[in-house]
Every structure is written in C-alpha cells, then in structure tokens.
Coordinates of C-alpha atoms and ligand atoms in Angstrom, one line a residue:
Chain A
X11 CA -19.6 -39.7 -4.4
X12 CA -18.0 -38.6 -7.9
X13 CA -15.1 -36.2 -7.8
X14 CA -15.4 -33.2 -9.3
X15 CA -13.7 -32.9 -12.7
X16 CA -11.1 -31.2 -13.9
X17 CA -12.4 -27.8 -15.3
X18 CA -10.1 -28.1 -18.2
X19 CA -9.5 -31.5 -20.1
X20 CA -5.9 -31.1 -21.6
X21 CA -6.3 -30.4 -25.4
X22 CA -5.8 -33.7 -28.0
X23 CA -2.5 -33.0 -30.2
X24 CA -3.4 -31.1 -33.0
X25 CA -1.2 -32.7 -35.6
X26 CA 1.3 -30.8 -37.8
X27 CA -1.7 -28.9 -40.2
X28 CA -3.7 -28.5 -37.2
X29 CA -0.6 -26.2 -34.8
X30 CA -0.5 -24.3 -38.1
X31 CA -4.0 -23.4 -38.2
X32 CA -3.6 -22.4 -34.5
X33 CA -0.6 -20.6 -34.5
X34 CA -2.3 -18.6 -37.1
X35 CA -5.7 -18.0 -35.8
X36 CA -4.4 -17.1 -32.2
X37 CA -1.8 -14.7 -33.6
X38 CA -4.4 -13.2 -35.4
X39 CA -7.0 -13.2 -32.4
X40 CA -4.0 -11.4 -30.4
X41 CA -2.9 -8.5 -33.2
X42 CA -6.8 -7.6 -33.5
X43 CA -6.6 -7.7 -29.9
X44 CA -3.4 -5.1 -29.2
X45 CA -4.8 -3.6 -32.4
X46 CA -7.7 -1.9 -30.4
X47 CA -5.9 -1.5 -27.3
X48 CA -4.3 0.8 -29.4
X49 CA -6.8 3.3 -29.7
X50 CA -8.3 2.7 -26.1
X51 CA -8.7 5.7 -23.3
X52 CA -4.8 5.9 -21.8
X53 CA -4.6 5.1 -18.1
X54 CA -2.0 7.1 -17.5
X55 CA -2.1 10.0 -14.8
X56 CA -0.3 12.8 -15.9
X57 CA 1.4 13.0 -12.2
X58 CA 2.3 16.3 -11.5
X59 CA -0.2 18.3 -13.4
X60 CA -2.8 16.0 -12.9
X61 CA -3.2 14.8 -8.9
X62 CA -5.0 11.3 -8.8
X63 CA -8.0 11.1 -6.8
X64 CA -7.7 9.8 -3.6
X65 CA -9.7 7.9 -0.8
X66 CA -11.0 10.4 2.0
X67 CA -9.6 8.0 4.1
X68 CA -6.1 7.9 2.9
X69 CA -3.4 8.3 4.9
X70 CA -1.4 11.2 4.1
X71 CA 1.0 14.3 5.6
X72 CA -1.0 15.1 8.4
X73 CA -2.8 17.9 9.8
X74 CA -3.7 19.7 13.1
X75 CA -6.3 21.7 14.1
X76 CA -4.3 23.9 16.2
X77 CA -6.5 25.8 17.6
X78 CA -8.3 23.2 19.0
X79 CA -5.4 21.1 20.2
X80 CA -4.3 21.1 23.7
X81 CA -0.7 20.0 23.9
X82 CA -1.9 16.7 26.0
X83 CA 0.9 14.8 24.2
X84 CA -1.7 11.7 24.0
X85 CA -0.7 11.7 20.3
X86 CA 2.9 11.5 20.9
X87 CA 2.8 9.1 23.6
X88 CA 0.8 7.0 21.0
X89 CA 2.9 6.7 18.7
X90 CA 4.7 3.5 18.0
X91 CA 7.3 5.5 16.7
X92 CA 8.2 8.3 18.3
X93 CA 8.0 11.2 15.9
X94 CA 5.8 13.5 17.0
X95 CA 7.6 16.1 19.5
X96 CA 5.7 19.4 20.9
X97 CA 6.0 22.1 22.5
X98 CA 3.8 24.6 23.9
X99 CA 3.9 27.3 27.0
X100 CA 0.7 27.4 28.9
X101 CA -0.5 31.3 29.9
X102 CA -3.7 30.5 31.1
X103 CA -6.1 29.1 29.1
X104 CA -3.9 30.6 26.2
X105 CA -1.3 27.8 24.7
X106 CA 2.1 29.6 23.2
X107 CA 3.0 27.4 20.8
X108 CA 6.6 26.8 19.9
X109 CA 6.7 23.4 17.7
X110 CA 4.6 20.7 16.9
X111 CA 6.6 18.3 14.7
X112 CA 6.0 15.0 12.8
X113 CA 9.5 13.2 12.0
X114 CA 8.5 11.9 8.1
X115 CA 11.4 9.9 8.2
X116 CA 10.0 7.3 10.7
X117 CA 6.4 8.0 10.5
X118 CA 4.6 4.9 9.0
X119 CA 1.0 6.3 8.4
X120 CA 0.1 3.9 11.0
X121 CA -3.0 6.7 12.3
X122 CA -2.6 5.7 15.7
X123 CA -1.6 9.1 17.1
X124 CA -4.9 10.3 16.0
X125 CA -7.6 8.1 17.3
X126 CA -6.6 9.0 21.0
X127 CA -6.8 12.6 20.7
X128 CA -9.4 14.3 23.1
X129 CA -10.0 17.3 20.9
X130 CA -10.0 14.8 17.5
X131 CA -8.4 17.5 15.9
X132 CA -4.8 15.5 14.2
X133 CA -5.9 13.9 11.5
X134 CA -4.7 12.3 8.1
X135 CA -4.3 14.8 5.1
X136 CA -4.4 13.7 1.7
X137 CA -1.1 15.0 0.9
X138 CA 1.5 12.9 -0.1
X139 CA 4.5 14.0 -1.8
X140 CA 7.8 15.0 0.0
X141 CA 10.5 15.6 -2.3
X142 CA 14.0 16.6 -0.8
X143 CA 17.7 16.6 -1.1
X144 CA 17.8 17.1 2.8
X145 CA 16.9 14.7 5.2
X146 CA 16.2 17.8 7.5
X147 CA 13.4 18.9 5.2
X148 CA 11.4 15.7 6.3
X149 CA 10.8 16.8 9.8
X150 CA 7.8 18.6 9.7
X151 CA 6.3 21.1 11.5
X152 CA 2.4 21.2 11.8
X153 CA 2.0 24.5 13.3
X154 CA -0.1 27.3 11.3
X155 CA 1.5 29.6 14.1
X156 CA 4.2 30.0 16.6
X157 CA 4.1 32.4 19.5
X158 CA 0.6 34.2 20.8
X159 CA -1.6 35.5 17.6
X160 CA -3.2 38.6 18.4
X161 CA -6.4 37.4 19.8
X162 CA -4.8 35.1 21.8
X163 CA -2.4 38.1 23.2
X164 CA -6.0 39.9 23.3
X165 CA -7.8 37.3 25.3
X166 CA -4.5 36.9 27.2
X167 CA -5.0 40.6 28.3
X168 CA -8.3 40.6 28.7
X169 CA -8.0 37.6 31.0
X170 CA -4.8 39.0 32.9
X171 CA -7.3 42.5 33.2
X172 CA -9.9 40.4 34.5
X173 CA -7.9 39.0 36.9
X174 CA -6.5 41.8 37.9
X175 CA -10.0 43.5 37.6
X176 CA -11.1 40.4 40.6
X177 CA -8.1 40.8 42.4
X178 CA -8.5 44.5 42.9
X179 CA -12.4 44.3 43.3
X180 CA -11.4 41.5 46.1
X181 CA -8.7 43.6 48.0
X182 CA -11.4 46.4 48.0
X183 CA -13.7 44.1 49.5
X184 CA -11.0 42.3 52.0
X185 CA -9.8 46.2 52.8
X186 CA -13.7 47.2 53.3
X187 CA -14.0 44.1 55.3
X188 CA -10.4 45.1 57.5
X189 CA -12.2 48.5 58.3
X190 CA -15.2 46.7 60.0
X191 CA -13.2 44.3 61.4
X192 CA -11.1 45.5 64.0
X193 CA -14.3 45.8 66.3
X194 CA -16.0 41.9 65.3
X195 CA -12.3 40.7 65.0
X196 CA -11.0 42.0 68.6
X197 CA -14.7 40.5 69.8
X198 CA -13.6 37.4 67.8
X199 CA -9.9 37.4 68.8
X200 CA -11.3 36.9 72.4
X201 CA -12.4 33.4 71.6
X202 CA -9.5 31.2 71.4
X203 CA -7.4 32.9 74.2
X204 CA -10.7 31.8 76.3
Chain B
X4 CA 36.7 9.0 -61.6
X5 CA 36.2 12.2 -59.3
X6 CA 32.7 12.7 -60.0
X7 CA 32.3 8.7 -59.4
X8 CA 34.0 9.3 -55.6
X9 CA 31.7 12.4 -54.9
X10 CA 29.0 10.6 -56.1
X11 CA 29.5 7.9 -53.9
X12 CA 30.3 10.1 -50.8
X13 CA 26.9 12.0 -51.2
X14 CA 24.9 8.7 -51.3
X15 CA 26.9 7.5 -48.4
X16 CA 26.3 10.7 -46.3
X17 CA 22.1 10.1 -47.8
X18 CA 22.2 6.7 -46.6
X19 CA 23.9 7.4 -43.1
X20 CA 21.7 10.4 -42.6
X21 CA 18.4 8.1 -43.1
X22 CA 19.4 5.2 -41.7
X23 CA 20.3 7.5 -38.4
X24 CA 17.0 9.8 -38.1
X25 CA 15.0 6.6 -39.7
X26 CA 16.7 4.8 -36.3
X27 CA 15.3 7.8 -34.1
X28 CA 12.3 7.9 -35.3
X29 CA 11.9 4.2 -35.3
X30 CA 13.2 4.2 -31.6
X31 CA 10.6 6.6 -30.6
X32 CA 7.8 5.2 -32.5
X33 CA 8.8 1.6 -30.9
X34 CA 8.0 3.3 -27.8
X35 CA 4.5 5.4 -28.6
X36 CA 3.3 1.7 -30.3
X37 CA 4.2 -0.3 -26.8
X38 CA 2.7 2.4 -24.9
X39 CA -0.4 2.9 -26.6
X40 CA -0.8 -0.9 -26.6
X41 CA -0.3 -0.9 -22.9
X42 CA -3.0 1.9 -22.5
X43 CA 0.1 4.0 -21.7
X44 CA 0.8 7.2 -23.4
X45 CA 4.4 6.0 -24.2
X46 CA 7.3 9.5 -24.0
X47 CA 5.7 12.4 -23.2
X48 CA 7.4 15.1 -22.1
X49 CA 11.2 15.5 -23.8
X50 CA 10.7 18.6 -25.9
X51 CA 7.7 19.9 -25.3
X52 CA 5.3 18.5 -28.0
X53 CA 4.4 14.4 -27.3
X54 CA 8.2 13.9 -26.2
X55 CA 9.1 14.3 -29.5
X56 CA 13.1 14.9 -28.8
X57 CA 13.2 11.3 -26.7
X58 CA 15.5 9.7 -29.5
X59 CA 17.6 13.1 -29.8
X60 CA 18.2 12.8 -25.5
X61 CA 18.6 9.1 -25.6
X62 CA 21.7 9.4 -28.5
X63 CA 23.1 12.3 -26.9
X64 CA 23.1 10.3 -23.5
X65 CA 24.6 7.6 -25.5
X66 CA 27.2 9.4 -27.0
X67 CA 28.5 10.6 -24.0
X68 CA 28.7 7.5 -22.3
X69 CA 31.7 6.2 -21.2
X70 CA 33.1 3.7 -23.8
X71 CA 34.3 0.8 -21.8
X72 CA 36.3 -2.8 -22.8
X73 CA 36.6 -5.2 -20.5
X74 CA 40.5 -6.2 -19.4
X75 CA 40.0 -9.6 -20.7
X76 CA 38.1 -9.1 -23.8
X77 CA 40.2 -9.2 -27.1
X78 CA 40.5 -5.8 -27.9
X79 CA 40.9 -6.0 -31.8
X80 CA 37.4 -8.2 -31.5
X81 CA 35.3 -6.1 -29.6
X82 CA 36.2 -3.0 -31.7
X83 CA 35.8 -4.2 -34.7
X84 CA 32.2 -6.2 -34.2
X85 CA 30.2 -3.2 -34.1
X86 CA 31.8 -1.5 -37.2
X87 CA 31.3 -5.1 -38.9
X88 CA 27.6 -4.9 -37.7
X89 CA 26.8 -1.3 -39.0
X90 CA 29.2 -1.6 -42.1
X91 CA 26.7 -4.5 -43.2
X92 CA 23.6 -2.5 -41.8
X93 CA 24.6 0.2 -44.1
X94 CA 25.6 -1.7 -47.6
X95 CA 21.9 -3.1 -47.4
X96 CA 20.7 0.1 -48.3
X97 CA 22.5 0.3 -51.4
X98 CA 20.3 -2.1 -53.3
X99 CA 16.9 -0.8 -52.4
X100 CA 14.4 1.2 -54.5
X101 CA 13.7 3.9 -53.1
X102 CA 12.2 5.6 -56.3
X103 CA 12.3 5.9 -60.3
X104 CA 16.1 6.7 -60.8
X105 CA 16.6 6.7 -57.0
X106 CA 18.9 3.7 -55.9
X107 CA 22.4 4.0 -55.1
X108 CA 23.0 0.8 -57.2
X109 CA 20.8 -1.5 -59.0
X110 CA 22.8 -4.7 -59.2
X111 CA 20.9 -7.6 -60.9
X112 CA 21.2 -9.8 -58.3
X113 CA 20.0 -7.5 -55.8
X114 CA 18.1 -10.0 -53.4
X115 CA 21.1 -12.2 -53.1
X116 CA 23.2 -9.8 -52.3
X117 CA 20.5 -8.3 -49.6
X118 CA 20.5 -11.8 -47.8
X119 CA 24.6 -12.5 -48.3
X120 CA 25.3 -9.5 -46.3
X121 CA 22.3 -9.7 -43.7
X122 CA 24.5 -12.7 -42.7
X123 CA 27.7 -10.7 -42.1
X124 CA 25.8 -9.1 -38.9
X125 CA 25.6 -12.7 -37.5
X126 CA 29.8 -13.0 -38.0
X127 CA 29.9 -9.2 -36.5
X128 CA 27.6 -10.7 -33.4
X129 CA 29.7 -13.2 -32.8
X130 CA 32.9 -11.5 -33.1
X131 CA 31.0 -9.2 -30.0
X132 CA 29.6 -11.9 -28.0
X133 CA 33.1 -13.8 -28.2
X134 CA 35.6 -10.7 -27.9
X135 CA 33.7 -9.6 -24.3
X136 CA 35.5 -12.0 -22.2
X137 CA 31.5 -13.0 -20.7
X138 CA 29.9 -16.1 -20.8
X139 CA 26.5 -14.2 -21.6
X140 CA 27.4 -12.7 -24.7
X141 CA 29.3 -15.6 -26.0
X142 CA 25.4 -17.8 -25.0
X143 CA 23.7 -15.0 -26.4
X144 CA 26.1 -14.8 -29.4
X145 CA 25.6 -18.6 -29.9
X146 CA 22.0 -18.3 -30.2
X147 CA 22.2 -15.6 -32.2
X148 CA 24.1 -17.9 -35.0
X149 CA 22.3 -20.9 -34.3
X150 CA 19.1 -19.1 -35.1
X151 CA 19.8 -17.3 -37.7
X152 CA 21.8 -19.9 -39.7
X153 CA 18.2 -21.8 -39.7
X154 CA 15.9 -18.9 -40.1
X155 CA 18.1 -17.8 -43.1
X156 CA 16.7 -21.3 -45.3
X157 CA 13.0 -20.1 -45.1
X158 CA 14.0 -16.7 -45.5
X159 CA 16.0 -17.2 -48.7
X160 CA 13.2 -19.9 -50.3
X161 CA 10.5 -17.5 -49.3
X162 CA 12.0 -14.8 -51.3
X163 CA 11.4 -17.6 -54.3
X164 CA 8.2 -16.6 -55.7
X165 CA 8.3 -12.9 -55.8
X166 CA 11.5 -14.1 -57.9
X167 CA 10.6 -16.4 -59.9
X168 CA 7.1 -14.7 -60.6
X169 CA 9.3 -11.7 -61.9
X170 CA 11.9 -13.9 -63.3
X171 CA 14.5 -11.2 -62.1
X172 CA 16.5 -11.3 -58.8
X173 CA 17.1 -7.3 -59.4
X174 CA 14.8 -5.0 -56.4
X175 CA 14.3 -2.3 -59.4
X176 CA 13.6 -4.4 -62.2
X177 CA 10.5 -6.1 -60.0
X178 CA 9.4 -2.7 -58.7
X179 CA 8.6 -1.6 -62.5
X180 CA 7.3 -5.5 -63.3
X181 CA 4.5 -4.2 -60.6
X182 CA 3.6 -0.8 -62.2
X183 CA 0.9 -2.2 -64.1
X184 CA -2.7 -2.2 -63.6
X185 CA -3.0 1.3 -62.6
X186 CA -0.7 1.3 -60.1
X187 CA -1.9 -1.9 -58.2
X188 CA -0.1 -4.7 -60.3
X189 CA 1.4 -5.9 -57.0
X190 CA 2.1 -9.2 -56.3
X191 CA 0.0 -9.9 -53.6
X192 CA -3.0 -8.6 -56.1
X193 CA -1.3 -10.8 -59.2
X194 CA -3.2 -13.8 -60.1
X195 CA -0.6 -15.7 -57.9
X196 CA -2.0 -14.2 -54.7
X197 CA -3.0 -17.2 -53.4
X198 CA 0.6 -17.9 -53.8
X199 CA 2.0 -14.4 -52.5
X200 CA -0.1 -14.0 -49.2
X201 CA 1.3 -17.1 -47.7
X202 CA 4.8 -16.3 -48.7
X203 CA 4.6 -12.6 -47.7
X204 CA 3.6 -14.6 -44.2
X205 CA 6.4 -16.8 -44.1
X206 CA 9.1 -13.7 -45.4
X207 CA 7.6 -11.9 -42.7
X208 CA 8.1 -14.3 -40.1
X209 CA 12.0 -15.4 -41.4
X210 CA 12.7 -11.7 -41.5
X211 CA 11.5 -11.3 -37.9
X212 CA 13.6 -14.8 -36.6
X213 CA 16.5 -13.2 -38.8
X214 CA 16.7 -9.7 -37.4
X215 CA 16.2 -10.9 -34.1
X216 CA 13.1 -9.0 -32.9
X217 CA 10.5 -10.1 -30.9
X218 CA 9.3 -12.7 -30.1
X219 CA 12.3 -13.8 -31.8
X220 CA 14.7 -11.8 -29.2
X221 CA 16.4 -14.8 -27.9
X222 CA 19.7 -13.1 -28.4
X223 CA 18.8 -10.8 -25.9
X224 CA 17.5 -12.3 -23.2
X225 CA 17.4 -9.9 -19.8
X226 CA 15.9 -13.0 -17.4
X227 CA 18.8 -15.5 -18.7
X228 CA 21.6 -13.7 -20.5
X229 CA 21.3 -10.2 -19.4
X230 CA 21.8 -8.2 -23.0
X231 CA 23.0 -11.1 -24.6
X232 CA 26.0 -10.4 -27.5
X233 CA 26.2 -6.8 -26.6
X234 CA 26.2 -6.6 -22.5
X235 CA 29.6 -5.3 -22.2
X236 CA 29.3 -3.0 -24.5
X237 CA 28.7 0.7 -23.9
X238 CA 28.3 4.1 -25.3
X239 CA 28.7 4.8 -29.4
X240 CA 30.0 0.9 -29.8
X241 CA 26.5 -0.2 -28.0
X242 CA 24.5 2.5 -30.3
X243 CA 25.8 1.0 -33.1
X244 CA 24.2 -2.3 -32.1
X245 CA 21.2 -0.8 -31.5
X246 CA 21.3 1.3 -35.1
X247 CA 21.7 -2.1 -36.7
X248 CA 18.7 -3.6 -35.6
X249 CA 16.1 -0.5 -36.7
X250 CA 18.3 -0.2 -39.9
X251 CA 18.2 -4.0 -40.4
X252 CA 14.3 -4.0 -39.9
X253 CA 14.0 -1.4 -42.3
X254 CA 15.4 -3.2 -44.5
X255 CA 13.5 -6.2 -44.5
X256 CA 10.3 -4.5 -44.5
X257 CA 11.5 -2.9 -47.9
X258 CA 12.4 -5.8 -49.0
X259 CA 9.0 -6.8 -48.5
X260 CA 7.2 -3.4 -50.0
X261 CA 9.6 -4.0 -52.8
X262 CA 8.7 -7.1 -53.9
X263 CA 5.3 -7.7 -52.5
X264 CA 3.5 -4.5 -51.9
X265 CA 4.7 -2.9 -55.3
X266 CA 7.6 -1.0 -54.2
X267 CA 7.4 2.6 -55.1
X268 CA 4.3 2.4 -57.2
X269 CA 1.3 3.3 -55.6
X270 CA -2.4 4.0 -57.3
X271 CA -2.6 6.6 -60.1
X272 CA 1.1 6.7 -60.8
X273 CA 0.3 6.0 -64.7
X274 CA -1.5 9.5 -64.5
X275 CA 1.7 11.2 -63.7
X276 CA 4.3 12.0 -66.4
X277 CA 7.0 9.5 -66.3
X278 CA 10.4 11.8 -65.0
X279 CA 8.9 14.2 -63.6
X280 CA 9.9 15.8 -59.8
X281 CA 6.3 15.3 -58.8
X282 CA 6.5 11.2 -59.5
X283 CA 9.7 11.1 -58.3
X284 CA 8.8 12.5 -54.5
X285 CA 5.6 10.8 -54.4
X286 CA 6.8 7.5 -55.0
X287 CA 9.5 7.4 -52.8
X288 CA 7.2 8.5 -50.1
X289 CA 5.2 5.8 -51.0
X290 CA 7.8 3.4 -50.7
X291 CA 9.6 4.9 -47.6
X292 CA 5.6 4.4 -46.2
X293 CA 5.0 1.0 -47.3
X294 CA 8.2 0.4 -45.8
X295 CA 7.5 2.1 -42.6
X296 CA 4.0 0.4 -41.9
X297 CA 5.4 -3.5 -42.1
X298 CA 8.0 -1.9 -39.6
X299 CA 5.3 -0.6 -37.4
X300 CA 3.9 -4.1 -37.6
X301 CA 6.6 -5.5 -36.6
X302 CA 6.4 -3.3 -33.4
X303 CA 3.0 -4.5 -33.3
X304 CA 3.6 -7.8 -33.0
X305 CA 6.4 -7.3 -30.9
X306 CA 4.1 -5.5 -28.3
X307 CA 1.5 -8.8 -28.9
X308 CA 3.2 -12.2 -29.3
X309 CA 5.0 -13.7 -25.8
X310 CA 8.6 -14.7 -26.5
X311 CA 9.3 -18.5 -27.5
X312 CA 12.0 -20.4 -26.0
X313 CA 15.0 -21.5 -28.2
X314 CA 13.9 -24.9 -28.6
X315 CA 10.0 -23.3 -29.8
X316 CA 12.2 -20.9 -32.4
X317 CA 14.2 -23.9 -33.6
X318 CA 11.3 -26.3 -34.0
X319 CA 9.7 -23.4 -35.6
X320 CA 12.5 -22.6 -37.9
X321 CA 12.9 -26.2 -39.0
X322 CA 9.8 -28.1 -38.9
X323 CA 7.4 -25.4 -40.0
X324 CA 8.9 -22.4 -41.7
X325 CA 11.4 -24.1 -43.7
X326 CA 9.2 -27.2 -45.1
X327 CA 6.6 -24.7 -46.0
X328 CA 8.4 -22.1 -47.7
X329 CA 10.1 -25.1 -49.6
X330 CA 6.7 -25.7 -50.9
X331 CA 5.2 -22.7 -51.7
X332 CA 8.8 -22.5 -54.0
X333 CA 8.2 -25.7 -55.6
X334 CA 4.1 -24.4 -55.9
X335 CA 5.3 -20.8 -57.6
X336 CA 7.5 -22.8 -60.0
X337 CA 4.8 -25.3 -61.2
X338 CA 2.7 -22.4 -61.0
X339 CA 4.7 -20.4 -63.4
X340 CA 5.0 -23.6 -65.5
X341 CA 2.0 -24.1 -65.7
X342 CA 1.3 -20.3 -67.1
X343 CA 4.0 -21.0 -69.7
X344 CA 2.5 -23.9 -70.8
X345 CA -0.9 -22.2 -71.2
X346 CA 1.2 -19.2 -72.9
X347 CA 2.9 -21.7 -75.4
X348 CA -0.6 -23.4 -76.4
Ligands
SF4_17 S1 0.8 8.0 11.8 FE1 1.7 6.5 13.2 S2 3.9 6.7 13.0 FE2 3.0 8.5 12.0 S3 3.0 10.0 13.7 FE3 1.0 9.0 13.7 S4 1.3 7.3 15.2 FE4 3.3 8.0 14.6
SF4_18 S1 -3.6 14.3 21.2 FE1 -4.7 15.9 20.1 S2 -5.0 17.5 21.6 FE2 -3.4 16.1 22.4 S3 -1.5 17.0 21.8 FE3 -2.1 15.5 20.2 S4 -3.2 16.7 18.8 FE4 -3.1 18.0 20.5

C-alpha cells in the first residue's frame, strides 16, 4: 500500500534573486487582481430602499389568518417559549377577538407554534425588521381586527334570529302539542299511577 | 520686511488650506478605493450625492471630541507630539513644485531637506508613544523608529539617480530639466529608464515603509498594539496624527511626480506661451494629478498587499531594499560616467 502524497510539496528556497522575482511577480498578479475588482458589479444591498430577496421559507414576523383561526391555543401551548397569548370571546360560532399577541422579545423563529395549528392558518412572514426605542413596541399583536366586524355582528344576528326563529317555531309547536294533549296526556297520566 | 510676513502668511494659509481639504478628500477617496475593491460601494449616503460630505462629518465629529490626557502621561510630551508631527507635515510642502513660479521656496537642496524633516515626524511619534503613559504606544512608537530609521537608507539612496541624472538636488530645477521632448522628457522615458523604473520601484516602496502605510502599518497595529503611538489620543490632537499621514503621503508621491514623472510638465506644454495664466493652471493640475494618482496607488496597494510582520519589514528594509537601491546609485553614477566620457570623446 503507498500513502497518498502530500498535495503540496513545500517549495525549494528561491535564493536572494529568485524572492525578488517573486515578491514582484505576485505583487503584480495581486494589483491586476484588486485592479479589476475595482470595476466589478458592487454587492452591496442598498438596505432600506432596496429589500433583499428572501427564501419563501424564511422565518420572519409572523402572520395569522384570523379569520380562519379558532382560538384553540395549540400554538401557544406549543411554544417553547411562551409568547404567544390570546384572547377571544366565543358567541356562537362567531369568535370576538380581543388580542392575539407574539412577545418579539423571546420569540426565537423556532416555527413550532405553527406546524400544530388545525386551521394551518399562523404562519412565517417574510418580514423582518423591528426597530424600537421601547421594549413595549416588541410585543406584537397579530390581529387585523378586535371586537365583532360587521358580518360577523350580521351573522351573529342572523344566527341569534334563527334561533330565536326555532325557538318560537318550537314553542308554537310544543303549545299546539299542549292543546291536544290534555286528552292523550290525562289518557297517558293514567299509566304510571296503574 | 512687511510684504515678506504677508507673503509668508498667505502661503501658509495656501498650504494649510490644501493640505486640510487634500486630507478630506484623500480620507474619503481612501474609503471609495477599499470599497470598490471589496465589491462594496464604500460612503454612500452623507450629503446626498455618493456620501460626498463623509470627510466634512468625520472632522466635525472629531473636532468635537473630547480632548483627553491620561493622568500619568507627561503632559508637556503629549501636547507637543502632535504639533511636532503636523509642524513637519506642513514645512514639506514648502519645497515642492507645484507649477512655473508656484513654490513657496525653491531651496537648492530641496530633496535633502524633504527627507531631513520627514524624519522629525519619527521624533514627534515618539515623543506621543512615550508621553502616553501606555505600553502600546511606547511598542508602537518603537517600531515606528526602528522602521523608519532603516527604511530611511533606501529611501535617501533611491532618491540618487533622479539626482544625479539632473545633477541638481533642487525639486524646481529638475522639474524644468524634464520639459524637454515635448513635454515627455521625464525620467522614467530618459535614456536611463532602465535605470529610473527600478528606482521609481524602490522610492516607491521606501516611501511607503517611511510613511507608515500599508502593508507597512506596523505602527499601528489593532490585533497587537491597539492604535499604536497615538491610542491615547483623542479629538483635534488625534486628527492631527491622522492629517500627517495623508499630508505625508502626498508628499512623497510629489516627490515622486517631481522627479520621475516630470513634475508639472505634461504633453504639449512647449505649445503654450511660457508665463501665461493658461500654463500656469494647467500645469499645476497636472502636477497636483500626477501627485494624486501615486497616492491612489498607494491606496491600491494598501487595499491588495497583506501586512508583513516586523521581522518581514526589517529583513526587507535591510537585506533587499537597501543593497539594491545602493546599486542602482552606484549603476546611475557609472551610468552618468559613462555618458561624460562619451560627451568628452
Ligand atoms: S416561532 Fe417559536 S418561539 Fe416564536 S412564537 Fe412560534 S413557537 Fe414561539
Ligand atoms: S393553533 Fe391555529 S387555530 Fe389554534 S389558536 Fe393558534 S393560530 Fe389559531
């Protein structure tokens, strides 16, 4: 078995003429070198006006779908962290919501509150950049709405006049069904004291 | 006697007034170069247009910083190192050539007297790196002198040929030696130019070793000595430092135009009539630019060439720079012999 050999034999000494020659040569290959960088494309993002383009998987400021969400808490419970807090009042199938918050100061942009959501609809936004004098301003809240929108209060009534709409159509029915009664219930009410 | 002093004030005031926005401009141009080099796009946003006003927010920010000395440091030392440093920055400028008629004084041995005062600097750098009371500056001081007390032997012999091929120590007097030839009498186009390439090299490289730029920066180290001679210093005593350097580089690189690259005379000057407004302006921008573009190279190779360690700079100094520009002395003189001899035949 031969060993493999070194991939770079150590260069002889050049001898006093010879470092010269090389300290020239390789000074000269470097300036030619810089020499073009000098005219090459600039890498340089121009930051604020210019927003570099990120991955669509990147893991920003999040973003809920509120509408779809359904104040399960699975996200909160998730995370590892503790910084997402909500609240919501339930009427019905309406949610009134009153806070959905993500604590930026201890969030990690792990994405583990969003992988357990039922509705999949938390997810990881592409924006990045809080700027603040106020620790306060860190604490987030991801809510596009607080309170009942219209429709919601719309559907809410609409629901609540259904209901009510059931409610009365079933007292009519129970009240239609008390009128017959008294004769089939007093035959009935015979039974058990038999 | 009065008209001497005001003369003298207004070249004064000329001199401090370039050497200040030269400084600023050189600052900021030091800064496009490394960026642009670096695929950067170097200051950008100060003033509107390409971060033009950088130099102008850097020296205000300077100038209001607080001027601080050490309890320990001696007092009369510190204070007086950076007025040593900028008084010698600023008497350089007295001997150069800017244009026909345009020098503040045209001494005969103008050379010497450029590399007798370039020296003072290294006392004024001492003088700060031993009056801090900091073991960083007095190391950074101490390689300051050691280097250029050995850098300042190739410089001087490298200066030789330019010299002895004009037979004149005087700046002026071996601007208007060049003038010939259209214009393009330079020395490094002379018949000696096999001569004059390799000792513009060698002048080049002393001049870089001797004003301390890279990668000749050992005075300033920030991995081992922090800023060196000036780390205590603050404010307009540390600006001073700072002016010295661009100023000093200027210098050189003049030096260098002067005697090499044909000073103030540029192509077509023989075309022009000899006192007139219109020479006068063009040849002093032509100096000021053949000035300015071995400065930028000296950027360039800042921006290119890794720093050596002190014991690389020394062996440098001393076993290559000084040996060779010894000989290409001794070569100009036989060379010039030799032309006399064929002259007397
Ligand atoms: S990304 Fe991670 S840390 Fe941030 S809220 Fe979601 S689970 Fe918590
Ligand atoms: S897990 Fe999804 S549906 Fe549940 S509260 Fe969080 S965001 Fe809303």
């Amino acid at each position: 078995m031969t060993l493999p050999k070194a991939p770079t034999e150590p260069k002889p000494p050049r001898g006093y003429f010879g470092n010269i020659t090389d300290t020239v040569v390789s000074t000269a290959k470097g300036m030619a070198l810089t020499f073009r960088y000098l005219f090459r494309k600039k890498v340089t993002v121009q930051y604020p006006e210019v927003r570099p383009q990120l991955d669509e998987r990147y893991r920003g400021i999040h973003y809920l779908e509120q509408e779809l969400c359904i104040n399960c808490d699975k996200c909160a419970k998730a995370c590892p962290v503790d910084c997402i807090e909500m609240d919501a009042t339930r009427h019905g199938k309406e949610l009134e919501w009153h806070k959905f918050q993500l604590d930026y100061q201890k969030c990690m942009f792990c994405e583990l509150c969003v992988y357990p959501c039922p509705k999949d609809c938390i997810h990881m936004g592409t924006e990045y950049s809080m700027v603040s004098e106020d620790r306060s301003d860190f604490v987030k809240d991801l809510l596009s709405w607080t309170g009942l929108t219209e429709e919601q209060q719309e559907r809410i009534e609409a629901a609540e006049a259904a209901k009510a709409a059931k409610l009365a159509a079933k007292k009519k029915a129970a009240e239609e069904a008390a009128k017959k009664e008294p004769a089939e219930g007093e035959a009935g009410a015979e039974d058990p004291q038999a | 006697m009065y008209e001497l002093l005001l003369s003298t004030a207004i070249a004064l005031a000329v001199v401090l007034a370039f050497i200040t926005v030269a400084a600023m401009f050189f600052v900021y141009a030091e800064r496009k170069v490394a960026g642009w080099i670096q695929h950067r796009v170097g200051p950008n946003r100060t003033g509107g247009f390409a971060g033009w006003a950088q130099s102008i927010a850097d020296s205000i920010k300077l100038l209001l910083k607080e001027d601080l000395i050490l309890r320990g440091a001696d007092r009369r030392l510190f204070q007086l190192a950076p007025a040593v440093v900028m008084a010698s920055a600023f008497a350089l400028f007295v001997v150069l050539p800017f244009g026909p008629g345009l020098i503040v004084a045209d001494v005969d041995l103008g050379v010497f007297l450029i590399l007798a005062i370039a020296s003072v600097t290294t006392i004024g750098v001492i003088m700060a790196g031993w009056g801090s009371y900091n073991k960083w500056s007095v190391y950074g001081a101490m390689r300051e002198a050691a280097q250029v007390a050995s850098y300042e032997i190739p410089l001087g012999l490298s200066l030789m040929p330019p010299i002895l091929y004009f037979g004149t120590f005087s700046l002026k007097a071996a601007t208007e030696a060049q003038t010939g030839s259209f214009g393009m009498g330079w020395y490094l186009f002379s018949d000696a130019f096999w001569i004059a390439i390799p000792s513009f090299l060698l002048f080049f490289v002393a001049a870089l070793a001797e004003n301390k730029r890279a990668p000749f920066d050992l005075p300033e180290a920030e991995s081992e000595l922090v800023a060196g001679f000036h780390t205590e210093y603050s404010g307009i005593r540390f600006s001073f430092f700072f002016l010295e350097e661009y100023a000093a580089m200027f210098v050189f690189s003049a030096v260098g135009a002067a005697l090499w690259l044909g000073g103030w005379n540029f192509p077509g000057i023989h075309l022009l009539e000899p006192g007139s407004t219109l020479l006068l302006v063009l040849a002093t921008a032509s100096f000021v630019l053949k000035a300015f573009f071995l400065v930028f190279i000296m950027m360039w190779v800042r921006w290119t060439v890794p720093r050596l360690r002190i014991d690389q700079v020394m062996t440098l100094g001393y076993k290559y720079l000084t040996p060779l520009s010894m000989a290409m002395a001794l070569i100009a003189a036989g060379w010039e012999y030799v032309k006399h001899l064929g002259a007397q035949a």
